Short mmCIF file of C-alpha atoms and ligand atoms in Angstrom, two decimals:
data_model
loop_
_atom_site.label_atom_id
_atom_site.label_comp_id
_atom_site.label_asym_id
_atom_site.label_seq_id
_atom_site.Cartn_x
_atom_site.Cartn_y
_atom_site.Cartn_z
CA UNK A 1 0.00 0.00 0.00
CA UNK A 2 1.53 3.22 -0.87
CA UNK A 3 -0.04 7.08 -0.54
CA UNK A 4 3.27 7.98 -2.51
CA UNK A 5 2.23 11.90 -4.50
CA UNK A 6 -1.09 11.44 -2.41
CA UNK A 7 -1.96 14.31 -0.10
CA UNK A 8 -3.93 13.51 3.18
CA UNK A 9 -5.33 16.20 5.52
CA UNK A 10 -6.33 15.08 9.09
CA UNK A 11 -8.24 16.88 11.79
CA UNK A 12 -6.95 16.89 15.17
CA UNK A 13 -4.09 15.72 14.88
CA UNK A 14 -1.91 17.25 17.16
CA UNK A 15 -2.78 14.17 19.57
CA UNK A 16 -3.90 10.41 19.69
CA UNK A 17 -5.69 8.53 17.17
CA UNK A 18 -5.07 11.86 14.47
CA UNK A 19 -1.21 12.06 15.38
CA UNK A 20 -0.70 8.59 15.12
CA UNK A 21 -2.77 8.29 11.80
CA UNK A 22 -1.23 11.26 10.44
CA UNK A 23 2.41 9.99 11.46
CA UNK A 24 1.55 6.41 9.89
CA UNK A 25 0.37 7.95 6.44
CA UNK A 26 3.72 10.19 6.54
CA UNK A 27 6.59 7.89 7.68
CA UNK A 28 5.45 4.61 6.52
CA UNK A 29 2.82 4.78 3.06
CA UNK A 30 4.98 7.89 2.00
CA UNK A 31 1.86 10.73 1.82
CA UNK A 32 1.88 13.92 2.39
CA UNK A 33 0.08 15.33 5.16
CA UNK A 34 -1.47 18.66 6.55
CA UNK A 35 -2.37 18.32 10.08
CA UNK A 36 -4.48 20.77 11.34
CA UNK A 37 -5.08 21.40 15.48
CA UNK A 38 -5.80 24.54 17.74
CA UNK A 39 -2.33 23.94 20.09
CA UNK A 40 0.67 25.38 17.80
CA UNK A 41 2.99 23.70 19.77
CA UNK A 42 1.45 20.39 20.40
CA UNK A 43 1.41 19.87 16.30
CA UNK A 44 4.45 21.51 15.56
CA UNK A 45 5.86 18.29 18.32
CA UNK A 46 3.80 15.94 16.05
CA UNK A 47 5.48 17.64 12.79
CA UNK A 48 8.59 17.01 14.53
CA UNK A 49 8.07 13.52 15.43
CA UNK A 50 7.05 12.85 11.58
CA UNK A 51 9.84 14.25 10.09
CA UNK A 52 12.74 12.43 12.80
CA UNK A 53 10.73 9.21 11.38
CA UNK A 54 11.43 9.85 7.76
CA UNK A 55 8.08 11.46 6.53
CA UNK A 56 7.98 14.76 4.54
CA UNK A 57 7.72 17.75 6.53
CA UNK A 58 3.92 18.58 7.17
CA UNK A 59 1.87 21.46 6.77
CA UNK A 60 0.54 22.58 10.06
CA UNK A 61 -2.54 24.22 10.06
CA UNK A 62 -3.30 25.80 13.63
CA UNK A 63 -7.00 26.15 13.29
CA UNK A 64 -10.21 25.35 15.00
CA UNK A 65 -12.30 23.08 12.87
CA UNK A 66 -15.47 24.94 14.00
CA UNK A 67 -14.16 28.27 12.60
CA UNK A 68 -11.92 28.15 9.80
CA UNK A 69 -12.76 25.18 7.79
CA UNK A 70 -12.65 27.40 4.28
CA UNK A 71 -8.71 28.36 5.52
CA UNK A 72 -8.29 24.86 6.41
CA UNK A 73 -8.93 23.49 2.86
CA UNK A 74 -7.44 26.67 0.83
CA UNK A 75 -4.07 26.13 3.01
CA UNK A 76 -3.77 22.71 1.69
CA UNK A 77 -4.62 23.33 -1.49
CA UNK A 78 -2.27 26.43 -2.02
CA UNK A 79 0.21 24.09 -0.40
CA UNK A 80 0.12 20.81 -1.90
CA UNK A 81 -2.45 21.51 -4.71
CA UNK A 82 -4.26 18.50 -4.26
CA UNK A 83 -5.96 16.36 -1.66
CA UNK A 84 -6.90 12.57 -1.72
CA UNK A 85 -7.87 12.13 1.91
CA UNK A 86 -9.78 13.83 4.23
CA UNK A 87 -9.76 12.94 7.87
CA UNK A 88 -12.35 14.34 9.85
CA UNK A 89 -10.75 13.39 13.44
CA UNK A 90 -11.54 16.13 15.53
CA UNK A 91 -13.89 15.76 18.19
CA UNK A 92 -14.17 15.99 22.10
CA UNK A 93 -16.85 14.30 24.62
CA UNK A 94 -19.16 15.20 27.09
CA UNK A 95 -20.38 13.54 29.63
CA UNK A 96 -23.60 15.77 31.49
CA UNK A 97 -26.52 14.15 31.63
CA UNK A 98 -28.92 15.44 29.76
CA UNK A 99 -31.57 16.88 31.80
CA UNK A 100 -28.49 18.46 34.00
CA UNK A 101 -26.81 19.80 30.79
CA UNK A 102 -27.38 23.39 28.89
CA UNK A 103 -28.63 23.08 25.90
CA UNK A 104 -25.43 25.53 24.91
CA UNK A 105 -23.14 22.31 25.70
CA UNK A 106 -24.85 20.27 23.17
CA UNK A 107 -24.61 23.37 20.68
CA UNK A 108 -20.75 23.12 20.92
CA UNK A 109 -20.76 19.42 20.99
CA UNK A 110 -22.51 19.68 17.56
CA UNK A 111 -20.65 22.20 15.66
CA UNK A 112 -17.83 20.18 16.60
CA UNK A 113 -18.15 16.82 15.91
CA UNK A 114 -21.04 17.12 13.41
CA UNK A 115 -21.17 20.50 11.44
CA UNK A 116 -17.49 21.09 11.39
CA UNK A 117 -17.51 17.32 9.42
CA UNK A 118 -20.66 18.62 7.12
CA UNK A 119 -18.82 21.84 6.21
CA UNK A 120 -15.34 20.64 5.74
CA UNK A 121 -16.43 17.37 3.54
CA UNK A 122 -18.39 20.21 1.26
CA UNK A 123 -15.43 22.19 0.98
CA UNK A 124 -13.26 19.75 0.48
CA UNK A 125 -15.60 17.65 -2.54
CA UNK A 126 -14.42 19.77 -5.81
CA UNK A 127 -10.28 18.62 -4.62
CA UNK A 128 -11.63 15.24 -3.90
CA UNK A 129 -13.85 15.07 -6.72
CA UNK A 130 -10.17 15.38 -9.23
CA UNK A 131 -7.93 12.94 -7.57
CA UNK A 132 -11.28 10.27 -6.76
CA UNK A 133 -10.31 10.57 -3.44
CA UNK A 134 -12.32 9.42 -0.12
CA UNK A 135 -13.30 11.11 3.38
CA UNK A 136 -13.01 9.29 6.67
CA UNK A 137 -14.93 10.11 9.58
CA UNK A 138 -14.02 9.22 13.03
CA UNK A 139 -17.20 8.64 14.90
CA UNK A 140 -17.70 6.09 18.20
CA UNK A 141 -18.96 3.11 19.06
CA UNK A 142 -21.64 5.79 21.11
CA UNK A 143 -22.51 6.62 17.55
CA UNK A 144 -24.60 3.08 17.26
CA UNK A 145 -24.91 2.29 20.95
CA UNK A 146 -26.56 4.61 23.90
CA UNK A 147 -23.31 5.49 25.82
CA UNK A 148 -24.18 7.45 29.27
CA UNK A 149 -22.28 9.47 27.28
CA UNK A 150 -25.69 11.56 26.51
CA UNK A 151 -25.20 14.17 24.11
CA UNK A 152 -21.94 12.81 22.90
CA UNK A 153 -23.83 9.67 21.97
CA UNK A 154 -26.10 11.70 19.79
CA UNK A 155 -23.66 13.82 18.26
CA UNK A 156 -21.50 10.19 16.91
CA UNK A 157 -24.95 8.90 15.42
CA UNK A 158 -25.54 11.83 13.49
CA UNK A 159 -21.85 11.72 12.37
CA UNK A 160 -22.95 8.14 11.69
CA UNK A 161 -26.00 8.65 9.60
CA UNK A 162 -24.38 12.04 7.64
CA UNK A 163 -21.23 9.63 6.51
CA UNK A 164 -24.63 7.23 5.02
CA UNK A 165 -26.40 10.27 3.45
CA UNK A 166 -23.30 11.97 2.13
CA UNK A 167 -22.46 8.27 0.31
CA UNK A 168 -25.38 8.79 -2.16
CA UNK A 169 -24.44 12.48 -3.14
CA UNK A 170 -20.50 11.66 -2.97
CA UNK A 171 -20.91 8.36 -5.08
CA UNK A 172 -21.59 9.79 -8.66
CA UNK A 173 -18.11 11.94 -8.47
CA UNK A 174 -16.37 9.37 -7.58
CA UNK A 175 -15.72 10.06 -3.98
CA UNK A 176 -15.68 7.58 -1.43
CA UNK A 177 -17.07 8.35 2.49
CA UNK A 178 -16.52 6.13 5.81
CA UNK A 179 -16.71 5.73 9.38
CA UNK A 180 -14.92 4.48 12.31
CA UNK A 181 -16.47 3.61 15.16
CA UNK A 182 -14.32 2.65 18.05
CA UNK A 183 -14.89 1.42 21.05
CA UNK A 184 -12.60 2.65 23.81
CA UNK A 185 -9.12 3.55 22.87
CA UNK A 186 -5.99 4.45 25.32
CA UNK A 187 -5.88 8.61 24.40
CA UNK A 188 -5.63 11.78 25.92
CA UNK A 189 -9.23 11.98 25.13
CA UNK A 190 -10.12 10.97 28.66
CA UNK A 191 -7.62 13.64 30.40
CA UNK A 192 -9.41 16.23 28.31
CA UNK A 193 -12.79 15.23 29.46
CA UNK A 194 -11.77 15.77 32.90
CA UNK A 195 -11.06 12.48 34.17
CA UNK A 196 -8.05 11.03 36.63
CA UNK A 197 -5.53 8.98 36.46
CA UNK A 198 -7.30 6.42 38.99
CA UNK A 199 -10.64 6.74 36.91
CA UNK A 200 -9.00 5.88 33.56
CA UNK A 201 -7.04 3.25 35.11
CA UNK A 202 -10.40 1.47 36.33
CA UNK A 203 -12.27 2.34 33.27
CA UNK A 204 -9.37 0.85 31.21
CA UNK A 205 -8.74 -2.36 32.99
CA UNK A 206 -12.23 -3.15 33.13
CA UNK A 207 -13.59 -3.09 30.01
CA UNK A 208 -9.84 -4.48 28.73
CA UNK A 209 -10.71 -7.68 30.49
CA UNK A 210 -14.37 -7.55 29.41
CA UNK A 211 -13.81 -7.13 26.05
CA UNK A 212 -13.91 -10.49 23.92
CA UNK A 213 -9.88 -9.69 22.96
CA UNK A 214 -8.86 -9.18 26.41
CA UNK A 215 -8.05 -5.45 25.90
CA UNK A 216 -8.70 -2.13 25.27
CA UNK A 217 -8.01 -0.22 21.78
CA UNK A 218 -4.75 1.09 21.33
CA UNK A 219 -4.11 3.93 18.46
CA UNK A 220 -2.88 1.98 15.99
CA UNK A 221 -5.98 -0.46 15.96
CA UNK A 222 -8.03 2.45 14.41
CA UNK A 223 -5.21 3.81 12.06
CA UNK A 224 -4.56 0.11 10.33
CA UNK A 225 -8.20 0.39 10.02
CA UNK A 226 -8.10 4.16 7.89
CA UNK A 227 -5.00 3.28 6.40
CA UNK A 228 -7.12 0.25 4.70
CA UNK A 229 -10.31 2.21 4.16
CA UNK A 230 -8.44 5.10 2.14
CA UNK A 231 -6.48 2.81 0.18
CA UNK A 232 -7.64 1.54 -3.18
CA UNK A 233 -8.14 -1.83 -1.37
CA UNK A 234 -11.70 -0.63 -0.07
CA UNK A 235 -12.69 0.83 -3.81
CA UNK A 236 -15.87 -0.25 -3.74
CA UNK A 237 -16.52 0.41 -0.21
CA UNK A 238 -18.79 3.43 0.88
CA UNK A 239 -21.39 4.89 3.27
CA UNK A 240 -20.09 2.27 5.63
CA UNK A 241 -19.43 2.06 9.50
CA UNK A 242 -16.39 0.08 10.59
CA UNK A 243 -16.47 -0.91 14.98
CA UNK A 244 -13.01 -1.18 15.37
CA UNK A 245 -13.94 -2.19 19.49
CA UNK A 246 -11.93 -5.50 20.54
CA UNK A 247 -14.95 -7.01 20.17
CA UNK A 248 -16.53 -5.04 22.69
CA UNK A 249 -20.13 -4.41 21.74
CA UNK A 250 -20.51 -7.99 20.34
CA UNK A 251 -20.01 -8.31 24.01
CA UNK A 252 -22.37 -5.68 25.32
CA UNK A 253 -19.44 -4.03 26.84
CA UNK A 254 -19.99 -0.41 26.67
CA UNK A 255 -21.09 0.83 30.06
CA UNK A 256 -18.86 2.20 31.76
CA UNK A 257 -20.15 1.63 35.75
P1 LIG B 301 -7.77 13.48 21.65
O1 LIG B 301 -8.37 14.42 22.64
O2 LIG B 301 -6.37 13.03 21.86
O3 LIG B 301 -7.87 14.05 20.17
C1 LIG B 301 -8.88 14.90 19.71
C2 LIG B 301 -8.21 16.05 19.01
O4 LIG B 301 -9.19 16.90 18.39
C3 LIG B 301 -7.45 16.91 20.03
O5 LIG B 301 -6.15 17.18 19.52
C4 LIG B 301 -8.30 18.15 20.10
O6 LIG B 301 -7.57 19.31 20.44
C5 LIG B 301 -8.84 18.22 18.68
N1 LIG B 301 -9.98 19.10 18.57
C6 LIG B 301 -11.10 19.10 19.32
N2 LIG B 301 -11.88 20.12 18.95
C7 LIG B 301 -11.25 20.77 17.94
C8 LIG B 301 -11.54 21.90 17.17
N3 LIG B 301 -12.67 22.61 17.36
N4 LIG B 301 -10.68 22.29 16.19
C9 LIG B 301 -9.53 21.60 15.98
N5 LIG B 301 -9.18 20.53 16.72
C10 LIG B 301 -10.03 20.13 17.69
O7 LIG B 301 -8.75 12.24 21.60
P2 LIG B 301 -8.88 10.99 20.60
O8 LIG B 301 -9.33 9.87 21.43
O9 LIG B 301 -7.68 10.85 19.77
O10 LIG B 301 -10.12 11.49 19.73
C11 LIG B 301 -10.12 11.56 18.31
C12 LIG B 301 -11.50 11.24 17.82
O11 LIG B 301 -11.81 9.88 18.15
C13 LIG B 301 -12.62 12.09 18.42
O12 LIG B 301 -13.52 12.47 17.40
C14 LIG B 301 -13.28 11.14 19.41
O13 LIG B 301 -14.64 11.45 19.62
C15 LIG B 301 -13.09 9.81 18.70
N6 LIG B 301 -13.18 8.62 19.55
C16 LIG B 301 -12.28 8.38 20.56
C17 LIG B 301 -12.41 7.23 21.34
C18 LIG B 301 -11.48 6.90 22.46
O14 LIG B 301 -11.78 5.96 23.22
N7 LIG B 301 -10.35 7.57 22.59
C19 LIG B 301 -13.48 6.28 21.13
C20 LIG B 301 -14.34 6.60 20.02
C21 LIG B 301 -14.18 7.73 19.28
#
């Protein structure tokens, strides 16, 4: 499999599964990436990191999805003048229950992990539409199942049923669109929702031993996973969702108390 010439753009990558997807397209199937995050520093570290492994230097785009998707795209473009791959990685959780939440919380939740995807994937279709290229959305196994994650939960499924819906319009110009949906996978994803070291810890061990394969998700589960559904491999493969969960929902393992 080789991305050699190919141009892949991934959202939130400054950390977990979009570094590591990022850094596996760069150092070892030869792409070139833009790598776009809101913490200069943090994805100027993961440019570093790519280019001490052997990958092209990236462009870093320090941007927040929910505001400057239109500078997002026209930075690539004016760098690379292309793009094959779109990875629409950003996203955060949330974890208020509903009827304790403001409504404002699931506002943000939304333009982040659901309009951001809807308005990047637009701008993005006329570069796709030229190299036949393919979006990948990184949703959750809350996408399909009810996680207590609440609004979270809600936000995935919608990311869910846009990557199904977008399929139909995407098809006839020759652009592919899929999801991921993992289960849990060892990221900073959990620090940033507030949780400790203890709680994670628990969380972690339990489903691990729970889950069918005796573990929890580590990054590179999910980027084998986009590496295959970008590649020419999966050509006739769209509007689909891919668990990538250890087996954990086949096991009903999802709650997390
Ligand atoms: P992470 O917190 O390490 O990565 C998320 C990245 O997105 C961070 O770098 C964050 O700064 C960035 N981001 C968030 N909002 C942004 C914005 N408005 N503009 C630009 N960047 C923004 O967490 P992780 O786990 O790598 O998450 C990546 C994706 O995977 C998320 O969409 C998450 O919902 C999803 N996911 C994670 C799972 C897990 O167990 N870690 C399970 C299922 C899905």
């Amino acid at each position: 499999m080789s991305f050699k010439g190919k141009v892949v753009l991934v959202t939130g990558a400054s950390s977990g599964i979009g570094a590591d997807v990022a850094h596996h397209f760069a150092t070892k199937l030869g792409a070139k990436v833009a790598i776009v995050g809101r913490n200069e520093n943090r994805l100027n570290n993961a440019a570093e990191e790519i280019k001490k492994c052997g990958g092209s230097t990236p462009l870093v785009i320090t941007a927040d999805v929910t505001k400057d998707a239109a500078r997002i795209i026209d930075e690539t473009i004016d760098e690379f003048g292309r793009l094959d791959v779109l990875i629409n990685n950003a996203g955060y959780g949330d974890t208020t229950p509903i009827l304790d939440a403001d409504i404002e919380i699931f506002d943000r939740l939304m333009d982040t992990n659901v309009r951001s995807v809807i308005n990047l994937t637009k701008l993005a279709t006329p570069y796709l539409e030229k190299t036949n290229g393919n979006v990948i959305n990184v949703s959750s196994m809350a996408g399909i199942i009810p996680y207590k994650e609440h609004f979270y939960s809600i936000s995935k499924a919608a990311l869910n049923q846009f990557t199904k819906v977008m399929a139909n319009e995407l098809g006839p110009r020759g652009i592919r669109i899929n999801a991921i949906n993992p289960g849990f996978i060892k990221t900073g994803a959990f620090d940033a929702a507030g949780w400790t070291e203890e709680q994670k810890q628990k969380l972690f061990d339990k489903i691990g031993k729970k889950n069918p394969l005796g573990r929890i998700g580590e990054v590179t589960d999910t980027t084998k996973l986009m590496a295959f559904l970008a590649s020419d491999e999966a050509a006739f493969i769209t509007g689909c969702l891919y668990v990538v969960d250890g087996g954990g929902m086949a096991a009903n393992n999802f709650n997390q108390d």
